[in-house]
Amino acid sequence: TLFRSPYTNENNEASPELKVLAEKYSSKLPYSESEVECAMEELRSKAIQRGCGNEAYRTKGVATLEVFLPKKLNQGKKSCLETKLNITGKELRSRIAQTYGLSEHHLKIIINKKQLETDRTLEEQGVMHNVKVMVLELNYTEEEAKKRNHDQEKEKEEAEKRDENIRKKIGRAH
């Protein structure tokens, strides 16, 4: 109810009633009046933001995605990204990279505990309005990681062959 009258005016701004409510609760809580007012304002503004996002989704089909960025970018905070759900995972990855200044090919995106598939639409993957999106920034692209893994496997096989040859030579010497 903080996002409605009497706590919010017709311009979606906090009304003086919010301060009165903060005074009332601060006397019952181990927090100062300003801390309570600050927390209530954050709740109030988030509710308004979410309500606007819900309205945009209902009327225009524009979904809001809660994007959790790597800690180095945004101290692990989330931000919101609005999009239609008929775009592909590749398009979303590209949009996230452009919006937040990341390298597109170094991103892994997790939604609903699954890695986002780049060739299917968000709708096809069950992505919905207000979903949480976790963005991971990788040290290597998928191709680079595969090549490194392949090279390491090849090195391991070569080392095993060398070891086997050495054991054979030692066995013949005895």
mmCIF file with all atom_site columns, C-alpha atoms in Angstrom, residues 138-152:
data_model
loop_
_atom_site.group_PDB
_atom_site.id
_atom_site.type_symbol
_atom_site.label_atom_id
_atom_site.label_alt_id
_atom_site.label_comp_id
_atom_site.label_asym_id
_atom_site.label_entity_id
_atom_site.label_seq_id
_atom_site.pdbx_PDB_ins_code
_atom_site.Cartn_x
_atom_site.Cartn_y
_atom_site.Cartn_z
_atom_site.occupancy
_atom_site.B_iso_or_equiv
_atom_site.pdbx_formal_charge
_atom_site.auth_seq_id
_atom_site.auth_comp_id
_atom_site.auth_asym_id
_atom_site.auth_atom_id
_atom_site.pdbx_PDB_model_num
ATOM 1  C CA . LEU A 1 138 ? 33.904 -15.840 -18.520 1.00 0.00 ? 138 LEU A CA 1
ATOM 2  C CA . ASN A 1 139 ? 37.666 -15.583 -18.922 1.00 0.00 ? 139 ASN A CA 1
ATOM 3  C CA . TYR A 1 140 ? 37.443 -17.449 -22.233 1.00 0.00 ? 140 TYR A CA 1
ATOM 4  C CA . THR A 1 141 ? 34.831 -17.724 -24.954 1.00 0.00 ? 141 THR A CA 1
ATOM 5  C CA . GLU A 1 142 ? 33.223 -21.143 -25.341 1.00 0.00 ? 142 GLU A CA 1
ATOM 6  C CA . GLU A 1 143 ? 35.394 -21.775 -28.417 1.00 0.00 ? 143 GLU A CA 1
ATOM 7  C CA . GLU A 1 144 ? 38.574 -20.760 -26.559 1.00 0.00 ? 144 GLU A CA 1
ATOM 8  C CA . ALA A 1 145 ? 37.635 -22.948 -23.592 1.00 0.00 ? 145 ALA A CA 1
ATOM 9  C CA . LYS A 1 146 ? 37.012 -25.948 -25.883 1.00 0.00 ? 146 LYS A CA 1
ATOM 10 C CA . LYS A 1 147 ? 40.344 -25.406 -27.638 1.00 0.00 ? 147 LYS A CA 1
ATOM 11 C CA . ARG A 1 148 ? 42.199 -25.068 -24.327 1.00 0.00 ? 148 ARG A CA 1
ATOM 12 C CA . ASN A 1 149 ? 40.536 -28.227 -23.032 1.00 0.00 ? 149 ASN A CA 1
ATOM 13 C CA . HIS A 1 150 ? 41.395 -30.091 -26.251 1.00 0.00 ? 150 HIS A CA 1
ATOM 14 C CA . ASP A 1 151 ? 45.024 -28.881 -26.093 1.00 0.00 ? 151 ASP A CA 1
ATOM 15 C CA . GLN A 1 152 ? 45.299 -29.939 -22.445 1.00 0.00 ? 152 GLN A CA 1
#
